Tab-separated table of C-alpha atoms in Angstrom:
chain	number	residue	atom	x	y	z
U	249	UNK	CA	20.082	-37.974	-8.696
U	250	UNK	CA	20.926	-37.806	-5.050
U	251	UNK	CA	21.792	-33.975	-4.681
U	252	UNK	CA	18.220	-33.415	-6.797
U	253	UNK	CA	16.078	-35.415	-3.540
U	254	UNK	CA	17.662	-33.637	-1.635
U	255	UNK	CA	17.400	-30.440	-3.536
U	256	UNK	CA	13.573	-31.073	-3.747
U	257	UNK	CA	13.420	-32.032	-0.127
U	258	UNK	CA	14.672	-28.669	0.915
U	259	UNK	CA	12.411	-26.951	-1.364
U	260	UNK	CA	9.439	-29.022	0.204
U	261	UNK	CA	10.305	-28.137	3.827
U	262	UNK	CA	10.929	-24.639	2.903
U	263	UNK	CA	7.859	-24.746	1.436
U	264	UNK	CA	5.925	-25.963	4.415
U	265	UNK	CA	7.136	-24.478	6.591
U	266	UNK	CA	6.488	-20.835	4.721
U	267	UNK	CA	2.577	-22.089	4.870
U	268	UNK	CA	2.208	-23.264	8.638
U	269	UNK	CA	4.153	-19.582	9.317
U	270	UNK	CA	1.485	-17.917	7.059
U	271	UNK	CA	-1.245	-20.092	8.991
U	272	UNK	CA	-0.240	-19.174	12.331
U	273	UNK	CA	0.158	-15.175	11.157
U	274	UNK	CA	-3.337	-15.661	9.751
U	275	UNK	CA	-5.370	-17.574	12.575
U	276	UNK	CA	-2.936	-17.807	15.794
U	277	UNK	CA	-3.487	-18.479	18.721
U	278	UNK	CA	-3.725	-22.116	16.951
U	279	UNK	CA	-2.784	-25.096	17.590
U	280	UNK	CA	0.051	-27.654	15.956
U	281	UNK	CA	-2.442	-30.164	15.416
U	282	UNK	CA	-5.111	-27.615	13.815
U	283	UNK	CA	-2.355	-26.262	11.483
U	284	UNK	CA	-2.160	-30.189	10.544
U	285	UNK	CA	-5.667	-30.490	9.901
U	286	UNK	CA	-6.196	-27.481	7.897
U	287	UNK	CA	-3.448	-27.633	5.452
U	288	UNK	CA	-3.529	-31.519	5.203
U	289	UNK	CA	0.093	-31.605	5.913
U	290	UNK	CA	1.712	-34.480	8.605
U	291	UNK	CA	2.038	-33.336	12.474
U	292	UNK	CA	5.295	-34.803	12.225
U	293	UNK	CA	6.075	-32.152	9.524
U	294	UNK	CA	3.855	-29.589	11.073
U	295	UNK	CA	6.307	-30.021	14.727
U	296	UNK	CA	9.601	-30.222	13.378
U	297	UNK	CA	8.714	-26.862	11.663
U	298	UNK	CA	7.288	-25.135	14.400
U	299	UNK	CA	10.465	-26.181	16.328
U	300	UNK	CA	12.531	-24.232	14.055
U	301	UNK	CA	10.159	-21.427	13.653
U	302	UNK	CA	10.213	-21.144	17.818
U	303	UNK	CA	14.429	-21.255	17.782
U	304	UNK	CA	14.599	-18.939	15.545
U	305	UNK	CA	12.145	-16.174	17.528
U	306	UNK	CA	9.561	-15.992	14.975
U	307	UNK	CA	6.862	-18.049	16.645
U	308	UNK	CA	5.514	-18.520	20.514
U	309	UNK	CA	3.696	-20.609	22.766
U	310	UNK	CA	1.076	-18.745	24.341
U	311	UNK	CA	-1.035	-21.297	26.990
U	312	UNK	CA	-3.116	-24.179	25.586
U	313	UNK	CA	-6.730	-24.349	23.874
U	314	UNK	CA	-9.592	-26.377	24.688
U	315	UNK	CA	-9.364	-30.100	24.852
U	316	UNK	CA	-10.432	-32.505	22.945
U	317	UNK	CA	-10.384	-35.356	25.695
U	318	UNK	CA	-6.985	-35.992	25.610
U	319	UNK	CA	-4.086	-33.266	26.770
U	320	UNK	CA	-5.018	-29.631	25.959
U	321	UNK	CA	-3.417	-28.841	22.775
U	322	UNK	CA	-0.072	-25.915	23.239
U	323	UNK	CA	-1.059	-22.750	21.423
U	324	UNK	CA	0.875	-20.550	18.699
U	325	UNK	CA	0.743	-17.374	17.953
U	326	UNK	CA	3.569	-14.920	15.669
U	327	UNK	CA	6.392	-13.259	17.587
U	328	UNK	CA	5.174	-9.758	16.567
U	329	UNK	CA	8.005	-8.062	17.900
U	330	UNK	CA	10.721	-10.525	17.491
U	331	UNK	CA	11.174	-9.238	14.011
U	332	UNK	CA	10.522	-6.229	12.126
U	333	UNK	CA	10.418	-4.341	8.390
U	334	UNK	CA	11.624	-0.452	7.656
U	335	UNK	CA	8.987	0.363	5.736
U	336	UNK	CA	9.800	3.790	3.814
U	337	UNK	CA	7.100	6.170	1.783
U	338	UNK	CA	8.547	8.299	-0.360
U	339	UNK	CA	5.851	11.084	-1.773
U	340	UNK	CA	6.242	14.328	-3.899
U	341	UNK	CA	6.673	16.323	-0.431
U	342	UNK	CA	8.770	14.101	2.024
U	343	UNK	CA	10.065	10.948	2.636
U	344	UNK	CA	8.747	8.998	5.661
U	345	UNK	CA	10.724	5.870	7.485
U	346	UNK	CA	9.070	3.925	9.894
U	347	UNK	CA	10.226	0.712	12.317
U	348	UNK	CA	7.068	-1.292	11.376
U	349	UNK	CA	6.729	-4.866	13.234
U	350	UNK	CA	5.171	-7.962	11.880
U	351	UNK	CA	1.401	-6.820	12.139
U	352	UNK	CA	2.011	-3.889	10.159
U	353	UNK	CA	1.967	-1.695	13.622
U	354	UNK	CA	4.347	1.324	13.425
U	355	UNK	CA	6.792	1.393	16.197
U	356	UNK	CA	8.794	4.673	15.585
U	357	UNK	CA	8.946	6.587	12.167
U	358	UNK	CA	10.976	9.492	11.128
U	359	UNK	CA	9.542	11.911	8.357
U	360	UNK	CA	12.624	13.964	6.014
U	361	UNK	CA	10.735	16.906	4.627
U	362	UNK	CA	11.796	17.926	0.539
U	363	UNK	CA	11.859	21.127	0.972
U	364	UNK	CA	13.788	22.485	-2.356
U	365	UNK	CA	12.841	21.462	-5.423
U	366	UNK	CA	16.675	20.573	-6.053
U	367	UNK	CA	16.008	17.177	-4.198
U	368	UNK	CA	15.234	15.272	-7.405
U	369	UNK	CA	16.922	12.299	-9.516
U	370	UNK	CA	20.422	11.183	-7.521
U	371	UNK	CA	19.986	13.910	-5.256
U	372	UNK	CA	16.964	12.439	-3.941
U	373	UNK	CA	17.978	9.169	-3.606
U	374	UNK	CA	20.952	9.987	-2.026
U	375	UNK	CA	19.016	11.605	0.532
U	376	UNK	CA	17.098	8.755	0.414
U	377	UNK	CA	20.328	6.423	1.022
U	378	UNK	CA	21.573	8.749	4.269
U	379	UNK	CA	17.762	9.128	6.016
U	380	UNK	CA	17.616	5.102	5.749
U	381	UNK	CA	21.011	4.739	7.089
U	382	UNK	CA	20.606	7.620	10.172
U	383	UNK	CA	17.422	5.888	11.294
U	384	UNK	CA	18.625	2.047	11.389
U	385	UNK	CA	21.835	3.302	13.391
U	386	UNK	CA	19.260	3.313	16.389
U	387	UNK	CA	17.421	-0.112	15.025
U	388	UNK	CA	18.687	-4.011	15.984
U	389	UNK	CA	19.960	-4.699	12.301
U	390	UNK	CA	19.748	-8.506	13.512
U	391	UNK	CA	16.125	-8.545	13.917
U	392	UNK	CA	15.507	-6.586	10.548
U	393	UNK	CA	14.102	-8.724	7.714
U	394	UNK	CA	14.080	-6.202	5.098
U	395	UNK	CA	13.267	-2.490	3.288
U	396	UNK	CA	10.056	-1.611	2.009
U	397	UNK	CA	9.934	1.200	-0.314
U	398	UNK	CA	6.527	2.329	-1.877
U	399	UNK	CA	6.562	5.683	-4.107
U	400	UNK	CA	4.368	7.215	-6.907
U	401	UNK	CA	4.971	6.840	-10.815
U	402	UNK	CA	4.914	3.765	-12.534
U	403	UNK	CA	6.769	1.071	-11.002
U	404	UNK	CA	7.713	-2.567	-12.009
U	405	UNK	CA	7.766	-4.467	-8.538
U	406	UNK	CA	9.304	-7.163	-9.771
U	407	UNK	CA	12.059	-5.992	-11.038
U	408	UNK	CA	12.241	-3.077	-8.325
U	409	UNK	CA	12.349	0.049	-10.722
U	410	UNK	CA	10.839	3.207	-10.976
U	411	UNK	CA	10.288	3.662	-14.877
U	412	UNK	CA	8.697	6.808	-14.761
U	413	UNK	CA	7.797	9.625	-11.880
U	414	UNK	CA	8.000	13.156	-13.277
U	415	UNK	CA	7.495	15.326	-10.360
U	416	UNK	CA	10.573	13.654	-8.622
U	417	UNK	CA	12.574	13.634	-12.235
U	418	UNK	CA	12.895	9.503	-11.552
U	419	UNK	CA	13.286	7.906	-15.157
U	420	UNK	CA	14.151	4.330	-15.498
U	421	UNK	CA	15.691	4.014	-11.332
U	422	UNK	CA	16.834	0.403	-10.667
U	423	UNK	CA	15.758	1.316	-6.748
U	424	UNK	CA	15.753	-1.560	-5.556
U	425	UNK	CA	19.518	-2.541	-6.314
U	426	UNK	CA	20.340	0.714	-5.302
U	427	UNK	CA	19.185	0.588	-1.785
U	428	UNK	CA	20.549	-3.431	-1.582
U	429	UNK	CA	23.897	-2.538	-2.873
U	430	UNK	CA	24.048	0.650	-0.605
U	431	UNK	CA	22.744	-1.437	2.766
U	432	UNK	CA	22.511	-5.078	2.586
U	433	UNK	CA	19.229	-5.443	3.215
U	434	UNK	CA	17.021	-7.002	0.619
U	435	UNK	CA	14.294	-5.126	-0.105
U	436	UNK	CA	10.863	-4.585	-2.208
U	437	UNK	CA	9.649	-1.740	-4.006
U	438	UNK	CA	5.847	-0.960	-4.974
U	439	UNK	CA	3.824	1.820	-6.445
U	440	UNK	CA	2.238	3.237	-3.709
U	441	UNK	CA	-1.686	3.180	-4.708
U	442	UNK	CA	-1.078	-0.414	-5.004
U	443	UNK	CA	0.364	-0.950	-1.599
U	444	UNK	CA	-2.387	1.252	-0.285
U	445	UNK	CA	-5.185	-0.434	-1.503
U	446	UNK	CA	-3.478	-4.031	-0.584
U	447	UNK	CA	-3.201	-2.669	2.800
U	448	UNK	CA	-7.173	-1.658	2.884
U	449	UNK	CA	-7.728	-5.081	1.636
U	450	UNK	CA	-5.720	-6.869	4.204
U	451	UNK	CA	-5.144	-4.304	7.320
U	452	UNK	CA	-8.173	-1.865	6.676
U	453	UNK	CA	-11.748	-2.113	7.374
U	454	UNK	CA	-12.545	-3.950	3.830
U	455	UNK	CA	-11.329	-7.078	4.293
U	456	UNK	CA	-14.370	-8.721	3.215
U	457	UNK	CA	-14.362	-7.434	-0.834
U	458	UNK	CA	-12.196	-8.642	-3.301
U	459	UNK	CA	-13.069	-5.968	-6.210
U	460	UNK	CA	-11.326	-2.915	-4.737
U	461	UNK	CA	-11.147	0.881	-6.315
U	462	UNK	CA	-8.529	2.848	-4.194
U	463	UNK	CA	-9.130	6.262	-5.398
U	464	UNK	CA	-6.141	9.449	-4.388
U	465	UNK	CA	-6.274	13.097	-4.798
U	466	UNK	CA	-3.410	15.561	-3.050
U	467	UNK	CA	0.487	15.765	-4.508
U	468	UNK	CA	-0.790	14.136	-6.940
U	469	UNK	CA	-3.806	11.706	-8.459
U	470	UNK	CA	-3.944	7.925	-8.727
U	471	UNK	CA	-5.847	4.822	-8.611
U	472	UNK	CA	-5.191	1.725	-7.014
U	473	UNK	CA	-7.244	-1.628	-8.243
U	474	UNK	CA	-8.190	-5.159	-7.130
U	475	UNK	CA	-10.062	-7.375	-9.204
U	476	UNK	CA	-10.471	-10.935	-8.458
U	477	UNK	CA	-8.400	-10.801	-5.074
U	478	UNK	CA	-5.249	-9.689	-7.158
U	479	UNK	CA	-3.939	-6.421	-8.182
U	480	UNK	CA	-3.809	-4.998	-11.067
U	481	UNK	CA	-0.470	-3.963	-12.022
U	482	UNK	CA	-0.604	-3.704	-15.979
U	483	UNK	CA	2.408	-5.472	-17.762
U	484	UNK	CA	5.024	-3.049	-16.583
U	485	UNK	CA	3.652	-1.351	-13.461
U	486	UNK	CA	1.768	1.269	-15.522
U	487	UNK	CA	-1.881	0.338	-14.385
U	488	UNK	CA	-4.193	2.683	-12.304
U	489	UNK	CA	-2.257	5.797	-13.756
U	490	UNK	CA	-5.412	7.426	-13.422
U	491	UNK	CA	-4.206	11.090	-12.930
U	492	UNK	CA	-3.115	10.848	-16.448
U	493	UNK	CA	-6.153	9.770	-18.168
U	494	UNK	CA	-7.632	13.024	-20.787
U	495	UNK	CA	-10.344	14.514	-19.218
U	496	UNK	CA	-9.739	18.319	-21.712
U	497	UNK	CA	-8.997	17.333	-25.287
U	498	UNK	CA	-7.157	20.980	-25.239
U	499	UNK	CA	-6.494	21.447	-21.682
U	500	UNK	CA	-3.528	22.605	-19.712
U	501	UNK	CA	-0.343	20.789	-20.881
U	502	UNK	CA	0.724	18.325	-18.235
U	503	UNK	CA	4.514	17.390	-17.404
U	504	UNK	CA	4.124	13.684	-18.912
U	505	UNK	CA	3.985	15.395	-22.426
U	506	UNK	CA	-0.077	15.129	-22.557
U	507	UNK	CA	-2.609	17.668	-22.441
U	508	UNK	CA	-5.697	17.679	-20.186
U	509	UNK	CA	-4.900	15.236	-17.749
U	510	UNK	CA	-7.135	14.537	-14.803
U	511	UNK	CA	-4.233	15.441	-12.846
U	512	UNK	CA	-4.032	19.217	-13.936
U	513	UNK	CA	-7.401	19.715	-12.605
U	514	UNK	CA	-8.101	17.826	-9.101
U	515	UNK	CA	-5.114	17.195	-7.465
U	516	UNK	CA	-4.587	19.815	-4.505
U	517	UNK	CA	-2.234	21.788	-5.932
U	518	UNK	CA	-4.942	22.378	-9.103
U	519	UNK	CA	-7.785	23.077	-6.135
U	520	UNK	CA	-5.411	25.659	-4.267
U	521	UNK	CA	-4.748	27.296	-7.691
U	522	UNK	CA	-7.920	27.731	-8.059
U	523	UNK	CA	-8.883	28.990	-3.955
U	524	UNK	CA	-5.847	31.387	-5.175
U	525	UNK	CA	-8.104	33.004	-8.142
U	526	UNK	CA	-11.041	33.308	-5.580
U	527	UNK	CA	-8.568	35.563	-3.140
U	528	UNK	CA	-8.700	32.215	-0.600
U	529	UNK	CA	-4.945	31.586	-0.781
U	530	UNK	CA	-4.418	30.825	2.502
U	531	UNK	CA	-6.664	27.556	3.084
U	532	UNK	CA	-5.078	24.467	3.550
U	533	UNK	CA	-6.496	21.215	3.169
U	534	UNK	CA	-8.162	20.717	6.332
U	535	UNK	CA	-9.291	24.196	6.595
U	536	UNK	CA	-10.502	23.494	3.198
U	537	UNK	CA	-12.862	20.523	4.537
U	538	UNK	CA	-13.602	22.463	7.408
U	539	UNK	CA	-14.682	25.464	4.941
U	540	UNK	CA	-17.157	22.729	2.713
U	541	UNK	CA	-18.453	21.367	5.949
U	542	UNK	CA	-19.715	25.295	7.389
U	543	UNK	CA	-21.437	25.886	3.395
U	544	UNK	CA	-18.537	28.421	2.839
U	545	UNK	CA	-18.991	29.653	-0.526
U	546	UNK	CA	-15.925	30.110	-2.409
U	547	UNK	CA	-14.798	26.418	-1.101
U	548	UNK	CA	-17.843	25.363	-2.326
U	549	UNK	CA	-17.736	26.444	-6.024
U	550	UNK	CA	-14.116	25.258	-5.920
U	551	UNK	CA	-15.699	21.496	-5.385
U	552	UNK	CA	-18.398	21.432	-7.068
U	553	UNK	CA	-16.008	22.297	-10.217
U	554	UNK	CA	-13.364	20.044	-8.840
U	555	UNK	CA	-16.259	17.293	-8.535
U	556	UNK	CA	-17.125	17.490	-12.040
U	557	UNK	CA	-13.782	16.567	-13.043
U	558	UNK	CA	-13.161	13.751	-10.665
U	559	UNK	CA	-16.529	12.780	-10.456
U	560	UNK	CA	-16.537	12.208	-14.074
U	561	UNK	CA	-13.095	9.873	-13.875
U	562	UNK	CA	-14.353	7.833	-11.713
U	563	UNK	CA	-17.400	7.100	-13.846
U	564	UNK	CA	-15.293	5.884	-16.102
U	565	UNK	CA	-13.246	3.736	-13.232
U	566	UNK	CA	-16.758	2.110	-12.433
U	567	UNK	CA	-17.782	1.286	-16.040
U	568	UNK	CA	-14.293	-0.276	-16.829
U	569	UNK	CA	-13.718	-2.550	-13.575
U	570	UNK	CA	-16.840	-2.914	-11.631
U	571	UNK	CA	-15.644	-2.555	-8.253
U	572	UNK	CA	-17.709	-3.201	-5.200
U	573	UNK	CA	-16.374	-0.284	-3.424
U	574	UNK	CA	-14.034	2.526	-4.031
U	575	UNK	CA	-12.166	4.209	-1.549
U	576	UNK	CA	-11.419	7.959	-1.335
U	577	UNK	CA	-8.101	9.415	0.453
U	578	UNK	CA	-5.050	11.719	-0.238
U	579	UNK	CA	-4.969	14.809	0.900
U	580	UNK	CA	-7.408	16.265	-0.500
U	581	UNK	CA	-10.401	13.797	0.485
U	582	UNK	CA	-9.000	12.598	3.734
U	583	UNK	CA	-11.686	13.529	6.415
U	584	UNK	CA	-13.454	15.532	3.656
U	585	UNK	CA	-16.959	14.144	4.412
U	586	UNK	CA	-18.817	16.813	2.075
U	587	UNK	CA	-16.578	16.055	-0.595
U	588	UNK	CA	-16.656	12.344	-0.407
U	589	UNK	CA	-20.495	12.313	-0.230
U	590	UNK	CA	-20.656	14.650	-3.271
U	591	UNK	CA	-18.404	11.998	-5.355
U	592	UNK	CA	-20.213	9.247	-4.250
U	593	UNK	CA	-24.059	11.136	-5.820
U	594	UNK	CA	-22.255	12.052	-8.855
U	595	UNK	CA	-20.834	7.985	-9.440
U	596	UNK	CA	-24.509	7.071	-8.256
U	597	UNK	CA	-26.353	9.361	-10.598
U	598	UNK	CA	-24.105	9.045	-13.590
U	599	UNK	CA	-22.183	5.630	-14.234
U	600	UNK	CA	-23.906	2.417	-15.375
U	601	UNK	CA	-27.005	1.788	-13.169
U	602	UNK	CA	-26.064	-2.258	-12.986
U	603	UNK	CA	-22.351	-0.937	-11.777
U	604	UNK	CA	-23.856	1.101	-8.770
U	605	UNK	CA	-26.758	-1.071	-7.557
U	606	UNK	CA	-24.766	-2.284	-4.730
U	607	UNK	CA	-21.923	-0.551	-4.866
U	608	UNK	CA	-19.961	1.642	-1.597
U	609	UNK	CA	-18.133	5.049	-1.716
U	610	UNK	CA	-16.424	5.437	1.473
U	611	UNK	CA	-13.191	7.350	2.800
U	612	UNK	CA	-10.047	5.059	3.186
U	613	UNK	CA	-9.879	3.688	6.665
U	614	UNK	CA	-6.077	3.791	6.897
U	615	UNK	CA	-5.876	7.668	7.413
U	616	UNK	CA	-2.165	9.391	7.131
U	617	UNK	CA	-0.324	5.677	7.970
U	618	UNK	CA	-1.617	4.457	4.444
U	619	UNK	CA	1.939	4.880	2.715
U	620	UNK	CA	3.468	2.943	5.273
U	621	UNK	CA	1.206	0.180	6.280
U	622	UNK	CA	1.223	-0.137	2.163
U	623	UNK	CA	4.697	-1.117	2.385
U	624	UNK	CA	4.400	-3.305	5.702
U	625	UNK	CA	1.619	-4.970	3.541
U	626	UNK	CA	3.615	-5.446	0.546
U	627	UNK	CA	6.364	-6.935	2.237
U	628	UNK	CA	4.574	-9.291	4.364
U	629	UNK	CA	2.501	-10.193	1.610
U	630	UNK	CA	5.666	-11.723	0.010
U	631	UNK	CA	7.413	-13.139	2.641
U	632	UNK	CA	4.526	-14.675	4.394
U	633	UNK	CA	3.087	-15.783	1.212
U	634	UNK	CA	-0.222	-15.031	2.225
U	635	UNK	CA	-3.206	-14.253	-0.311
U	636	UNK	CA	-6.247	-12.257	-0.043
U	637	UNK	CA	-8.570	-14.980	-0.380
């Protein structure tokens, strides 16, 4: 009976003290006895956890608040730097690797390029294995508290596997005990629409909604989805798989084994297929925005036909989870203004009229760092326990 108090006492304190961290990540510069009062937990408790919290590097004093009328109260704030996360994006292209501290601000990053198509299954995540281990040779292992990994397919976080991404031949990966049996380091795996769209939520410019449609077109096509201040995952990871809904009952056969997937049609390497046909092989993606944005024909009839296909998906994204926004980036749509205002008539004019009433279509506000603050935001959201409430 003894070694259970005790047991339970340790769980209690570890508790607490993992909510007056989260508090002081959340609201800092605050002080001990405000942490007190908020979470209804004793000062007593509230200092001998900030003590710890201080020793250990992850928490400062930073001057003293306003009085009250007795002393001026000592103010706390998070040791950003003190600590920090490699976060790591791994797309259809490249792999990215950034030093990312404990506001989700990227310190350094390295980027690996996947330039043969050889660079699949084991050969990828050994290349995986050595870029992770070249760029922490120049990090403070001490100060690391973890690996964050986000990448496309369907992915069960929990577990840390990659079930299923067929552009990077990745069937069934246990990733996650890969990388900690390989390094040491614990670390957290995500699908990468859902990290993105967690990291609007949290680190973006959309803090204040809690029913979230992150919408991507460019290597690829996917959705990421919060409803109720929680995302949507699907039972094993397989939610917001969005480039693989049917949009051609007989359309071009796709590589999951299905024909007429949205993907086949609107992903950039579908809408530089198509430039191809109209003798405009050489435009890129931005010179493909910048082409829409001067009324350049060709570009223009390769939207509107792209539009009808997307458009019409995300109809169907709006009628089946009532968002209060969706959010447009990838490749294809980042900085593409004409594009992104074109989606946003189409969902206005053609999906339920109750759904779009007050409903927003903007571009995401995390830019080319979306991959990365994803993972800084999945990790964080873990071990700081914080919610989106």
């Amino acid at each position: 009976m003894k070694d259970k108090r005790t047991g339970d006492l340790k769980l209690m304190q570890e508790f607490n003290r993992s909510i007056i961290l989260n508090v002081i990540r959340e609201f800092g510069p605050i002080s001990r006895s405000s942490i007190a009062q908020r979470k209804k937990i004793s000062p007593t408790t509230v200092t001998s956890a900030v003590k710890e919290l201080i020793n250990e590097g992850l928490v400062c004093e930073v001057g003293t608040g306003v009085s009250n009328g007795g002393r001026k109260p000592i103010m706390l704030k998070i040791s950003t730097d003190s600590r920090f996360l490699i976060g790591v994006s791994i797309t259809n292209f490249n792999i990215t690797i950034a030093e990312i501290n404990l506001e989700a601000q990227i310190r350094r990053l390295r980027k690996v390029e996947l330039r043969s198509e050889q660079l699949q299954g084991d050969k990828l995540i050994q290349l995986l294995l050595n870029s992770i281990h070249t760029f922490m040779e120049t990090s403070d292992k001490e100060r690391c508290m973890g690996i964050s990994v986000v990448v496309p397919g369907i992915v069960d976080n929990a577990r840390g596997i990659v079930y299923y991404n067929s552009k990077l031949n990745l069937i069934n990966v246990a990733l996650k005990d890969i990388i900690e049996d390989s390094l040491r380091i614990k670390t957290w795996i995500e699908n990468d629409m859902n990290a993105i769209v967690l990291a609007e939520r949290k680190y973006g410019n959309y803090n204040r909604y809690h029913h979230l449609l992150f919408v991507s077109a460019g290597g690829g096509v996917g959705a990421g989805i919060v409803i109720n201040d929680e995302i949507l995952r699907g039972e094993r990871g397989g939610a917001g798989e969005f480039g693989h809904t049917s949009v051609e009952r007989n359309g071009i056969r796709c590589e999951c084994g299905n024909s007429g997937c949205l993907e086949n049609y609107v992903s950039w390497a579908a809408v530089r297929a198509k430039l191809q046909a109209e003798d405009a092989a050489s435009i890129q993606p931005t010179d493909f925005s910048a082409a829409l944005k001067n009324g350049e024909p060709t570009a223009t009839r390769v939207m509107e036909e792209t539009i009808d296909y997307l458009g019409a998906g995300i109809v169907n994204m709006v009628n089946l989870f009532n968002p209060e926004i969706i959010l447009l980036g990838g490749t294809l749509l980042n900085g593409n203004d004409v594009m992104i205002e074109k989606i946003k008539a189409y969902v206005n004019e053609r999906a339920l009229k109750s759904s779009t009433h007050f409903l927003e279509v903007q571009s995401s506000s995390l830019g080319e760092s979306a991959e990365l603050i994803g993972a800084a935001a999945i990790f964080l959201q873990d071990v700081f326990r914080f919610s989106l409430t």
